[in-house]
XYZ file of C-alpha atoms in Angstrom:
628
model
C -4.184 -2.276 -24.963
C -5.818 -1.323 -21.846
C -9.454 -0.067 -21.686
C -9.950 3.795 -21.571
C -10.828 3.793 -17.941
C -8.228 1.876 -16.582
C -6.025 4.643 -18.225
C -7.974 7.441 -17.009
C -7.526 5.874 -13.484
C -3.795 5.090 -13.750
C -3.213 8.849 -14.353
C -5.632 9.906 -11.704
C -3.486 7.613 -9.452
C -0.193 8.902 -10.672
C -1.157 12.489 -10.127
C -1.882 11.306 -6.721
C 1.377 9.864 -6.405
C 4.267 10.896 -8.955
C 6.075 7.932 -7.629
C 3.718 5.319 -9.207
C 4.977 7.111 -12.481
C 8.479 6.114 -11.589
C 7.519 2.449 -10.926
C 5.018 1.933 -13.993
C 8.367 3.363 -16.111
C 10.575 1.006 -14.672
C 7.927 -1.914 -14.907
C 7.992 -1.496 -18.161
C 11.419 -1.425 -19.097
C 12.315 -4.533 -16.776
C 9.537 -5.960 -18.784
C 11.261 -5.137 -21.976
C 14.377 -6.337 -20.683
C 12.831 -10.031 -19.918
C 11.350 -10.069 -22.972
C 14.600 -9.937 -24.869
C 16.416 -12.889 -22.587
C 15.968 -16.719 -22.503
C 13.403 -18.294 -20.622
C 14.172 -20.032 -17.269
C 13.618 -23.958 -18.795
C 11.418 -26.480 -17.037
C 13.604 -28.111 -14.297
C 15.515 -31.315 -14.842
C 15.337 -34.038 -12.410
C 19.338 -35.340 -11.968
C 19.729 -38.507 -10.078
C 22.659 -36.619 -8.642
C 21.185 -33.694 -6.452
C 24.526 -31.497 -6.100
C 26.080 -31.053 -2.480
C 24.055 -31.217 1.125
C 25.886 -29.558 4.289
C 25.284 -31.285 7.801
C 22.763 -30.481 9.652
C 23.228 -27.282 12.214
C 21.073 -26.273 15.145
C 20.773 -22.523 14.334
C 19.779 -20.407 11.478
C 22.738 -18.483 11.555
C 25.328 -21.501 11.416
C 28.125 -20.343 9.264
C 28.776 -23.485 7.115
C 31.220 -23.656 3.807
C 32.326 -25.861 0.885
C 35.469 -25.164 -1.463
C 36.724 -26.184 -4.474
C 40.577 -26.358 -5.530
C 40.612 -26.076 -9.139
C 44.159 -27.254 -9.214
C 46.062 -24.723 -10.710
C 45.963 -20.600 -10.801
C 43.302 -19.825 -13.468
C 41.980 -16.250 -14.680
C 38.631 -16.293 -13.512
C 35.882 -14.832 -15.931
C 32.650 -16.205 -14.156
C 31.566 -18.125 -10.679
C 28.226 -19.686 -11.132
C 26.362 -21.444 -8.403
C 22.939 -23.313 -9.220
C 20.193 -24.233 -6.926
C 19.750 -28.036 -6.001
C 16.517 -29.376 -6.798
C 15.189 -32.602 -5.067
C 11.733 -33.970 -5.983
C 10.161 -30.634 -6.714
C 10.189 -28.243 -9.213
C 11.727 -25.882 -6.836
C 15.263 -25.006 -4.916
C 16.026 -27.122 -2.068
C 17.904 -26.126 0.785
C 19.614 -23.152 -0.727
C 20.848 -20.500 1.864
C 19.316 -17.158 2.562
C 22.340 -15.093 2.594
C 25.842 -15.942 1.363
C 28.851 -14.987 0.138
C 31.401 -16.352 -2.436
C 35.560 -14.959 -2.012
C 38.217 -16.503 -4.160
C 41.871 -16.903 -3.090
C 45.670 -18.747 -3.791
C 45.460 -19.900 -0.070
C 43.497 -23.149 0.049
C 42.828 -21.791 3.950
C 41.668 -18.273 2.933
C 44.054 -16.504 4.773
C 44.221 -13.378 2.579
C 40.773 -13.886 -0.194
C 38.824 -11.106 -2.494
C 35.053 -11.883 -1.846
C 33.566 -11.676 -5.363
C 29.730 -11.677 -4.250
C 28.373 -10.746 -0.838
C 24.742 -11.480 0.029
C 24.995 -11.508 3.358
C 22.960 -8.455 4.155
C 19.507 -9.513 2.804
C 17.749 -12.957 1.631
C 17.605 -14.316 -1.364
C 14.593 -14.908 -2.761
C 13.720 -18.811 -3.468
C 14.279 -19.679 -7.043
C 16.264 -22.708 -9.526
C 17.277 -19.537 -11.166
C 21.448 -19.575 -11.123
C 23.825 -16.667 -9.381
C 26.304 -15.591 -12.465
C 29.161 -13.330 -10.812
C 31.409 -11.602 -13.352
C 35.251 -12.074 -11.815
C 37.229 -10.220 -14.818
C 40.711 -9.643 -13.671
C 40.604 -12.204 -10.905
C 42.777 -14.917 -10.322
C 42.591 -17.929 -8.138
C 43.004 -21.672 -7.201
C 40.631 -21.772 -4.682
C 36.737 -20.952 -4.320
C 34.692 -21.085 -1.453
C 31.322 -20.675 -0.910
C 30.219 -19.521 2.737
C 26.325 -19.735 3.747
C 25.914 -17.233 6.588
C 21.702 -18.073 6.976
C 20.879 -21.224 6.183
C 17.791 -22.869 5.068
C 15.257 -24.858 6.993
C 15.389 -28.502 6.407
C 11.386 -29.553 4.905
C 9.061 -30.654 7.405
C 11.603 -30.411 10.622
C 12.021 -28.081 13.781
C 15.591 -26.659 14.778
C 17.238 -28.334 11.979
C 18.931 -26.390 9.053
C 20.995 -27.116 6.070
C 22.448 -25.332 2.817
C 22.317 -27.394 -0.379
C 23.961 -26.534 -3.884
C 23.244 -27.597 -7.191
C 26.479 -27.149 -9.224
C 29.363 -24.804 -8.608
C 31.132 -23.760 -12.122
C 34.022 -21.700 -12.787
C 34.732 -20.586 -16.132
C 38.158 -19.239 -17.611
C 38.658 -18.921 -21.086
C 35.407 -20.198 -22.464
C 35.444 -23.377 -20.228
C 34.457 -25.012 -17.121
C 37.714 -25.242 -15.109
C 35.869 -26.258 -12.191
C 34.675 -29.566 -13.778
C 35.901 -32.534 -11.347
C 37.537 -30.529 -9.236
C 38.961 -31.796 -5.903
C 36.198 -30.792 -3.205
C 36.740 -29.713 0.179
C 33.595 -29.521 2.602
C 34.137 -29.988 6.452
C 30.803 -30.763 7.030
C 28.685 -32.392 4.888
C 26.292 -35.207 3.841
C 27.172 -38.111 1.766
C 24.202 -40.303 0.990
C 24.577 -41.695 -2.966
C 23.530 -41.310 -5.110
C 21.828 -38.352 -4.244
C 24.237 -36.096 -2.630
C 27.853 -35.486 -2.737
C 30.370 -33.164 -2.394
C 31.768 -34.997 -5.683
C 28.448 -33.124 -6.869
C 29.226 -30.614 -6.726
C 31.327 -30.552 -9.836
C 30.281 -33.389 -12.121
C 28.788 -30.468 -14.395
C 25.074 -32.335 -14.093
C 22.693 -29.901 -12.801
C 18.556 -29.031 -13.089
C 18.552 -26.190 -15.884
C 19.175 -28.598 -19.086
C 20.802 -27.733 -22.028
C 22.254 -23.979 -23.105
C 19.843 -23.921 -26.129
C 17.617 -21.791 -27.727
C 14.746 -23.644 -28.443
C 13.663 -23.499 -32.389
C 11.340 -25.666 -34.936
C 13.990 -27.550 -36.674
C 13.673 -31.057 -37.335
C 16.937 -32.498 -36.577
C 17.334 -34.394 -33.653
C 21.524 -35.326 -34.007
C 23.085 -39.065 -35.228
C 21.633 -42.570 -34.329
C 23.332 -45.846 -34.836
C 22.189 -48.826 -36.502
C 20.140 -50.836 -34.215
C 20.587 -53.802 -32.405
C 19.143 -56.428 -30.813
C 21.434 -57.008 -27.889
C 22.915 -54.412 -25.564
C 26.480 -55.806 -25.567
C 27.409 -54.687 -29.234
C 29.986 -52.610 -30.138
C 29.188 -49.184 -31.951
C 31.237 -45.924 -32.734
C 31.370 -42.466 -33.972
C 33.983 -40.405 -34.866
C 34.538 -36.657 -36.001
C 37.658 -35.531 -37.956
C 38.786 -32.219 -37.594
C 40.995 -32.300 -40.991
C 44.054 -31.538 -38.978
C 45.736 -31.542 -35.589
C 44.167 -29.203 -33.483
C 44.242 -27.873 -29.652
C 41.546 -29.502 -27.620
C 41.208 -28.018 -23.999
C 37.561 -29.975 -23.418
C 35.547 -32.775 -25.317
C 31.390 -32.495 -25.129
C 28.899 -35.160 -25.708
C 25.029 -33.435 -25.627
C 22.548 -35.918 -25.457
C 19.684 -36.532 -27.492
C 15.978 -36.021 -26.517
C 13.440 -36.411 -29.391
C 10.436 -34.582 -30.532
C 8.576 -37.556 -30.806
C 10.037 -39.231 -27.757
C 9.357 -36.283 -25.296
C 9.441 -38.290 -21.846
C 12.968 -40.077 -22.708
C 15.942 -37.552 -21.815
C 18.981 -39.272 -22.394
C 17.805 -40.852 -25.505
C 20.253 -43.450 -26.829
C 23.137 -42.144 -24.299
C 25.416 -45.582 -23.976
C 25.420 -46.978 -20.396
C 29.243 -47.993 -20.836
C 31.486 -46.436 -23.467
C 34.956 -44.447 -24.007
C 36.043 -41.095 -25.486
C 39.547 -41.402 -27.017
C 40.953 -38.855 -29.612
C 43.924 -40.402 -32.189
C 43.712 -43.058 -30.313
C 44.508 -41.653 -26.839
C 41.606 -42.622 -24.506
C 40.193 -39.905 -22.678
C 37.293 -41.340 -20.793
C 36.645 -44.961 -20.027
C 33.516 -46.038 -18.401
C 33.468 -49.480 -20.250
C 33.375 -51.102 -17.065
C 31.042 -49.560 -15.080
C 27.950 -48.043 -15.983
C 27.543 -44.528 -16.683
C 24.455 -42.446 -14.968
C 21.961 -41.525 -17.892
C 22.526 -37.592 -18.079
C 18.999 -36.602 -19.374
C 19.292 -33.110 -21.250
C 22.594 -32.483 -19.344
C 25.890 -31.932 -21.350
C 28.757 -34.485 -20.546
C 32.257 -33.099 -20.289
C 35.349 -34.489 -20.494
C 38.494 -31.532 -19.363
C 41.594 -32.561 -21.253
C 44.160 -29.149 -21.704
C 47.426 -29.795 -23.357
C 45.517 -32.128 -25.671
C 46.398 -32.396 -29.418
C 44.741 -34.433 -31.642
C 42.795 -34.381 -35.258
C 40.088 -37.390 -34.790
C 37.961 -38.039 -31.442
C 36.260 -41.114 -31.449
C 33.139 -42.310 -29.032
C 32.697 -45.779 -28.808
C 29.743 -47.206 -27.252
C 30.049 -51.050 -25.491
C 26.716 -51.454 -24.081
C 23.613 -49.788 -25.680
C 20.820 -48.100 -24.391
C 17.261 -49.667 -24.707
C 15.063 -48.044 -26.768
C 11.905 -50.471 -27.100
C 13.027 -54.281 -27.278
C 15.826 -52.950 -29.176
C 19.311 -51.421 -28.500
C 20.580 -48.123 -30.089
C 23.710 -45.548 -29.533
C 22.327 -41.575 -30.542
C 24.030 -38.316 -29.729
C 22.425 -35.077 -30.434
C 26.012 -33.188 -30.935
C 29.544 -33.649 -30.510
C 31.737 -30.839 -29.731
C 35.468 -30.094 -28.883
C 36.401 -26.692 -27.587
C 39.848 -24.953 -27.805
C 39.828 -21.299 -25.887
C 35.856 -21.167 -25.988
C 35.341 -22.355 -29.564
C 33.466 -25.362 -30.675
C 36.803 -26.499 -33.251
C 34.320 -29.486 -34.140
C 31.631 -27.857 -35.895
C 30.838 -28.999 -39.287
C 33.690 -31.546 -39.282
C 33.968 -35.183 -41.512
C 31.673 -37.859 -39.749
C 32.223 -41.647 -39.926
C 30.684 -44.379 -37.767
C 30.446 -48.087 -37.642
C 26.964 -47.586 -39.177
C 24.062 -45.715 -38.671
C 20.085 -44.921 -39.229
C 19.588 -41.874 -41.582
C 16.221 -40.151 -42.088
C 14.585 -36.492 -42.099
C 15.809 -36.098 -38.467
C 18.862 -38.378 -37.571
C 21.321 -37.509 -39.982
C 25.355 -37.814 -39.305
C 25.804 -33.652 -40.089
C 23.428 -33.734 -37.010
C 26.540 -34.800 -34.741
C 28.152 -31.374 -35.844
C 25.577 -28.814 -36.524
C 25.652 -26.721 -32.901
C 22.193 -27.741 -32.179
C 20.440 -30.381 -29.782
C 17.230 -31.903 -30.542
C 15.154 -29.032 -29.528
C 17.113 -25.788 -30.743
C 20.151 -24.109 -31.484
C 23.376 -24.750 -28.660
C 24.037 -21.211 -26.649
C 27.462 -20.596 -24.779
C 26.866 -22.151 -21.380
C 27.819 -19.573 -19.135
C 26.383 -16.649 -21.420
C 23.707 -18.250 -21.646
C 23.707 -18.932 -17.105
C 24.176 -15.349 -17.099
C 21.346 -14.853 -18.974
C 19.154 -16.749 -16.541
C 20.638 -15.050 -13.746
C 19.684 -11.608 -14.950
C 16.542 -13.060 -15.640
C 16.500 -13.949 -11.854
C 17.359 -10.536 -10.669
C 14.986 -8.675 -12.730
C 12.189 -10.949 -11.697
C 13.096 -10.134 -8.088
C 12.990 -6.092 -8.978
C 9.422 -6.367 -10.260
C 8.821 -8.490 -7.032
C 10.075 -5.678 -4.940
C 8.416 -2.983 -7.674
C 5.342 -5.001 -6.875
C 5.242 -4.594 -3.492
C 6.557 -0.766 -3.727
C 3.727 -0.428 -6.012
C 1.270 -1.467 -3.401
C 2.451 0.945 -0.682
C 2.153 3.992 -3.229
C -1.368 3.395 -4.027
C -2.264 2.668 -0.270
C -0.567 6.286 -0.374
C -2.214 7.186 -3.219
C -6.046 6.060 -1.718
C -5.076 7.991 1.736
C -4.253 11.190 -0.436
C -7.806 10.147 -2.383
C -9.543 10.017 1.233
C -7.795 13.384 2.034
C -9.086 14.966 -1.180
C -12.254 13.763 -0.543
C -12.407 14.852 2.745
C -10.869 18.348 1.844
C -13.518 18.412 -0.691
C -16.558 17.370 1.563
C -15.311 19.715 4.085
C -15.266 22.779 1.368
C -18.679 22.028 0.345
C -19.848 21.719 3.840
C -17.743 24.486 4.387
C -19.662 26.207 1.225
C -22.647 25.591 2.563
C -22.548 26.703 5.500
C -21.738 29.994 4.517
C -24.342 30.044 1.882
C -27.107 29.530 5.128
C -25.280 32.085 7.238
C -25.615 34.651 4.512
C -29.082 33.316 3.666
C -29.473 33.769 7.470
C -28.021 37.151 7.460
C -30.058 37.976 4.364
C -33.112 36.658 6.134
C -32.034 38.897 9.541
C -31.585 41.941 7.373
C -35.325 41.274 5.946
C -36.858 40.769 8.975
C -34.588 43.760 10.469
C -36.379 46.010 7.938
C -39.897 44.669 8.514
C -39.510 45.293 11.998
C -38.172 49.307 11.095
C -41.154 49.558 8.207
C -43.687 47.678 11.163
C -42.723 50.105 13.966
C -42.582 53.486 11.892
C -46.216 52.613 10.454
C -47.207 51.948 13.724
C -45.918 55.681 14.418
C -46.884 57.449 11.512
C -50.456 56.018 10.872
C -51.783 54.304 14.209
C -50.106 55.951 16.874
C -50.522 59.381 14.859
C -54.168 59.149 14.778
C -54.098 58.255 18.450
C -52.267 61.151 19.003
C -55.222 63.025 17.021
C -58.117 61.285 19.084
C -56.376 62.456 22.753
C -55.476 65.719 21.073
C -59.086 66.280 20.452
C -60.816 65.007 23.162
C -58.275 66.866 25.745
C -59.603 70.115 23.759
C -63.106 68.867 24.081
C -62.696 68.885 28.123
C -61.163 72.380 28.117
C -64.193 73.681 26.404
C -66.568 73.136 29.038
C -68.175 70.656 31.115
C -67.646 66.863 29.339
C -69.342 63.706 29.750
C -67.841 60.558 31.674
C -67.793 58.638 28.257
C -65.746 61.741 26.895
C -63.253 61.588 29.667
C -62.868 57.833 29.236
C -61.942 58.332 25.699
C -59.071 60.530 26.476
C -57.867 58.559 29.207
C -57.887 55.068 26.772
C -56.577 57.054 23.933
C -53.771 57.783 26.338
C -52.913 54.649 27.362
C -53.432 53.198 24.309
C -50.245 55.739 22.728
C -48.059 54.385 25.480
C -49.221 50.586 25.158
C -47.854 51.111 21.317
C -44.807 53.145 22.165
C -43.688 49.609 24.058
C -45.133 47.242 21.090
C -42.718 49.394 18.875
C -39.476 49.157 21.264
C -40.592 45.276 20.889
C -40.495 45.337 17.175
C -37.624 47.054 16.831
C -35.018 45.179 19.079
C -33.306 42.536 17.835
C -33.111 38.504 18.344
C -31.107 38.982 21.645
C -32.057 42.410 22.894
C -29.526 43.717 26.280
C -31.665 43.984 29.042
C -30.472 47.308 29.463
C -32.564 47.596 26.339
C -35.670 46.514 28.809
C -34.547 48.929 32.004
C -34.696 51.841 29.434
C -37.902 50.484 28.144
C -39.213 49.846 31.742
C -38.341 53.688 32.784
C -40.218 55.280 29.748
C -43.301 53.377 30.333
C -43.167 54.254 34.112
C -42.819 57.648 33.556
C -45.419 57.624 31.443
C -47.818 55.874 33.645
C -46.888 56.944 36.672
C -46.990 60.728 35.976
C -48.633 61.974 39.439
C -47.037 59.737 41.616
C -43.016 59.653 43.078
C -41.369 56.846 41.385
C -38.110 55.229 41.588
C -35.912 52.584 39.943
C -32.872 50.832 40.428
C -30.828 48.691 37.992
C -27.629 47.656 36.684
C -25.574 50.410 34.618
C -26.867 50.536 30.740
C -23.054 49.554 30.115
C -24.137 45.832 31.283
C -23.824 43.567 28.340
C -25.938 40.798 29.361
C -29.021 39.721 26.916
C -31.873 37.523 26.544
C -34.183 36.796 24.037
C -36.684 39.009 22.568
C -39.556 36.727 24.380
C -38.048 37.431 27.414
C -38.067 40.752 27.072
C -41.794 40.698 25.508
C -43.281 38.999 28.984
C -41.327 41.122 31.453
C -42.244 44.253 29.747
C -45.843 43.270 29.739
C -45.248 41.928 33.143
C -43.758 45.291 34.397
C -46.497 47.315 32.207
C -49.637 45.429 33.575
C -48.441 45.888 37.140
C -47.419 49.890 37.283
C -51.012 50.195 35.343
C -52.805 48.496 38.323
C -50.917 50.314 40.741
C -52.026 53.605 38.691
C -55.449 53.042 38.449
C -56.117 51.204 41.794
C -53.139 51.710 44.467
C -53.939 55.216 45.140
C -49.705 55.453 45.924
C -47.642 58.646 46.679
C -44.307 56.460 46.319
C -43.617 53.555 44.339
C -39.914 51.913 44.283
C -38.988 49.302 41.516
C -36.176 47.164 41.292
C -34.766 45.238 38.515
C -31.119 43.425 38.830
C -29.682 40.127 37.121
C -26.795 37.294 37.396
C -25.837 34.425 36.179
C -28.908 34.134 33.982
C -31.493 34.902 36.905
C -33.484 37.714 36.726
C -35.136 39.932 39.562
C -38.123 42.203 39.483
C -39.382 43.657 42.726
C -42.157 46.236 42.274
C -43.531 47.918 45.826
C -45.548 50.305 46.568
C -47.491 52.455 49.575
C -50.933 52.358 48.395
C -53.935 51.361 49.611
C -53.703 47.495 49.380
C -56.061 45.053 48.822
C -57.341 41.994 50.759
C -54.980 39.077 48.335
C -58.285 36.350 49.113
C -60.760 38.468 48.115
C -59.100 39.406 44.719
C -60.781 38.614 41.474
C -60.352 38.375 38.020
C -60.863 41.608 36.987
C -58.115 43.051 39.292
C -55.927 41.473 35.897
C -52.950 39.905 38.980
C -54.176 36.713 36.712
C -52.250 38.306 33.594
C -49.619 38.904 35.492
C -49.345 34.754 36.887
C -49.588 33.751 33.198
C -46.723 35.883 32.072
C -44.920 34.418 35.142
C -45.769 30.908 34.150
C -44.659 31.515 30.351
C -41.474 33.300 31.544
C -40.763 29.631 33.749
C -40.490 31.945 36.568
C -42.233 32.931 39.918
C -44.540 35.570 40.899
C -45.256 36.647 44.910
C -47.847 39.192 45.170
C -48.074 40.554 49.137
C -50.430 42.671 50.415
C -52.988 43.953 53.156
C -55.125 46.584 53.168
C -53.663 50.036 54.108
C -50.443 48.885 53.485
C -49.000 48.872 50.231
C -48.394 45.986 47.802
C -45.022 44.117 46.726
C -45.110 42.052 43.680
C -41.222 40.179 42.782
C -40.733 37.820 39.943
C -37.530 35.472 39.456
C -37.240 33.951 36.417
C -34.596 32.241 34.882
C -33.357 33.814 30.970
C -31.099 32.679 27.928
């Protein structure tokens, strides 16, 4: 069962992708469905390899091999099987491929029964089981349309086959068959095109393996090769044999010795009739390959197997089947029929009811070509997951982008959030100050500038009453200036961050009227529609800039006329500020004549200040200064 988190982070991955749903579902019933079907055995190594094509120059060199299976058969099945050379692995079998059966040996009209000629195969000993119901034929050819690249060469390539087998009515009509390949590689006894068909290939026995201890029926032994030993089955009457099988033995406790006790020369003959005759020749050892002999039309109530030269066990000479069986339409007619030999060795395992109990030494005997078909679903469900897998992998690289998305979506929001939160903090903080400002200025009005009001209220009545003292008069004229000096400290407070410097002009002509009140005055600026605007320090140093100067000019100049201009672009400002007063000698001037104030403001502001004058003359002050 998987752990709680991996769970949790499959469905999290699935709601990021509903197609990963999809896949795990059908995961997990191709799982199911590989559960329920035979394993793909360990490969068989066959001194006969199958059929090699010549070599070609190109890839895509169309090469093909036929069979002729002699007569017109109803085809129920075409299985091909992978050759295997060496390795535990297919050997030269062709990337794409197609199989067409036909009644003309040169394929003049055919009906293709399997076409993989628009994708590769996938590397595997697995076989290719094509269904054919309703087909009939003669001929089959097999046509590889990509071949495969010959092992540990350049610009050579081959297609190699392990078996071919047709099946029609239960049996393996394709057994022997005459071969027809117009290009192809004979070297013995390795390949062949006679190969081909000799029904010995690298998947072993049809069997389902099992626990049973029975391992089939064992002669007496010898100690000589040449002796003569037999079995024979009797199938209590005279019965229709279309195909005689011999399955050899292979011991539990002799697991490295396929083949075991197979005779190296013997004959099949049934009432008497031989069948098969190898007693002059040896016969290849088969290993855990079935050995059939095709014999249709045959009658015949007794088959017989008689060994002539034994196979060596250790120092000794023995004759052991695991199972004989004779099929008629499909069905093993031998099963459980009367055995007899020339003698034999009984115990727990080799028994003569072994010879006819449908099992090998390691399990129960399957129907060969259900039993191929089985393997060859096998084969194409272990290519879906392949292709599942790799599907899989895509949707969560999908699934991790849409994760980075959602993460970035929700960083964004929360930067997003918080940005907001410090604007309205901001704003909040604005407001606050925006009221301070109000409450500063309107004190500043109601208490300070109120009493100031009083004090020049009182002394200007104080003056009217009679004859007043200097220090009198001086308290009137501070209490004065000291009203206007906080009428411009409360425009200050109360403009905003980025005051319009229309703002300032209107500032500029209050305080000058004020000021200036006995002298002609004048000044020029932009139209209070202008929406340019600088900061509030900006507007703090020219003001005090503009207020110092028109004070010295009305306290010292002793001017009838006095002309101000103030204009601005592109973020340059310019004051000019001239008058016709008296003048003053500009290297005699001191400290207390306050034209140092009005450097410093200039030198705060980043700007420049030019003061000319001469006495008699007049005085022109202009500052430039540069705002944001």
């Amino acid at each position: 069962m998987k752990p709680a988190l991996l769970i949790l982070a499959s469905i999290s991955w699935t709601w990021l992708n509903p197609q990963l749903s999809s896949l795990d579902h059908r995961e997990h019933e191709l799982h199911a469905k590989l559960s329920k079907l035979p394993a793909l055995p360990a490969p068989q190594p066959q001194e006969h390899a199958g059929f090699h094509s010549g070599l070609a120059p190109h890839a895509d060199s169309v090469r093909w091999v036929q069979i002729d299976l002699g007569a017109e058969y109803p085809i129920d099945a075409i299985v091909v099987i992978p050759a295997m050379l060496g390795v535990a692995e297919s050997y030269g079998f062709p990337k794409r491929f197609r199989i067409d059966a036909s009644n003309d040996p040169l394929f003049a009209e055919s009906d293709t029964q399997l076409d993989q000629t628009g994708a590769d195969s996938a590397p595997s000993l697995a076989p290719w089981h094509v269904a054919t119901k309703g087909i009939k034929a003669q001929h089959i050819r097999f046509t590889a349309t990509q071949l495969a690249a010959q092992p540990h060469q350049t610009n050579r390539f081959i297609f190699c086959l392990g078996e071919l087998l047709v099946f029609s009515g239960g049996r393996n009509v394709a057994l022997h068959a005459q071969v027809l390949a117009p290009n192809s590689v004979e070297t013995l006894p390795t390949w062949s095109p006679r190969h081909l068909v000799d029904g010995a290939y690298s998947l072993g026995l049809p069997v389902h393996p099992d626990e049973i201890n029975g391992n089939g029926w064992h002669s007496g032994i010898s100690t000589t090769a040449e002796t003569t030993k037999w079995v024979q089955v009797d199938l209590g009457a005279p019965k229709s044999i279309d195909e005689i099988r011999l399955i050899p033995a292979h011991p539990r406790d002799y697991p490295e010795r396929s083949g075991f006790g197979f005779p190296r020369r013997f004959k099949v003959e049934a009432d008497g009739k031989v069948i098969f005759d190898t007693t002059t020749a040896d016969f290849p050892n088969p290993a855990d390959t079935p050995v059939a002999f095709p014999c249709p039309g045959l009658r015949a109530q007794t088959i017989r197997v008689t060994a002539t030269h034994l196979w060596e066990r250790s120092g000794d000479f023995v004759f052991a089947l695991a199972e004989l069986q004779a099929f008629d339409h499909g069905r093993n007619i031998a099963l459980n029929s009367a055995v007899t030999s020339s003698d034999d060795t009984i115990t727990a395992s080799w028994t003569p009811a072994g010879l006819i109990d449908a099992r090998s030494s390691t399990g129960a005997l399957l129907d060969e070509s259900t039993w191929l078909a089985a393997l060859s679903q096998r084969r194409q469900l272990t290519d879906e997951l392949t292709a599942l897998a790799a599907q899989r992998t895509q949707a969560l690289a999908i699934a991790y982008q849409r994760t980075a998305w959602l993460g970035g979506g929700v960083l964004g929001l929360a930067i997003l959030s918080a940005w907001l939160a410090w604007l309205r903090s901001r704003r909040s903080r604005q407001q606050e100050m925006e009221s301070l400002r109000h409450r500063i200025s309107r004190d500043l009005h109601d208490e300070i500038g109120s009493h100031l009001g009083s004090i020049r209220l009182m002394s200007e009545m104080a003056l009217r009453d009679g004859p007043a003292s200097d220090s009198l008069q001086e308290i009137h004229r501070l209490a004065g200036e000291a009203a206007e000096s906080m009428r411009g400290i409360i425009w200050l407070v109360r403009e905003g961050d980025l005051p319009p410097l229309a703002s300032l002009v209107a500032a500029m002509r209050q305080s000058a009227s004020s000021l200036l009140k006995d002298i002609h005055w004048q000044l020029d600026a932009p139209d209070s529609t202008d929406s340019a605007t600088a900061s509030l320090e900006f507007h703090r140093q020219v003001f005090l800039l503009f207020r110092e100067a028109v004070h010295n000019i009305a306290r010292h100049a002793n001017a009838a006329q006095v002309r101000i201009q103030a204009h601005w672009k592109a973020k340059h400002f310019h004051l000019r500020i001239e008058d016709d007063g008296c003048g003053f000698d500009a290297a005699a001037v001191t400290a207390g004549n306050g034209l140092a104030n009005l450097h410093h403001r200039a030198t705060v502001l980043g700007g420049s200040l030019h003061i000319t004058s001469t006495p008699g003359t007049g005085t022109c002050i202009t500052l430039e200064a540069a705002f944001s």
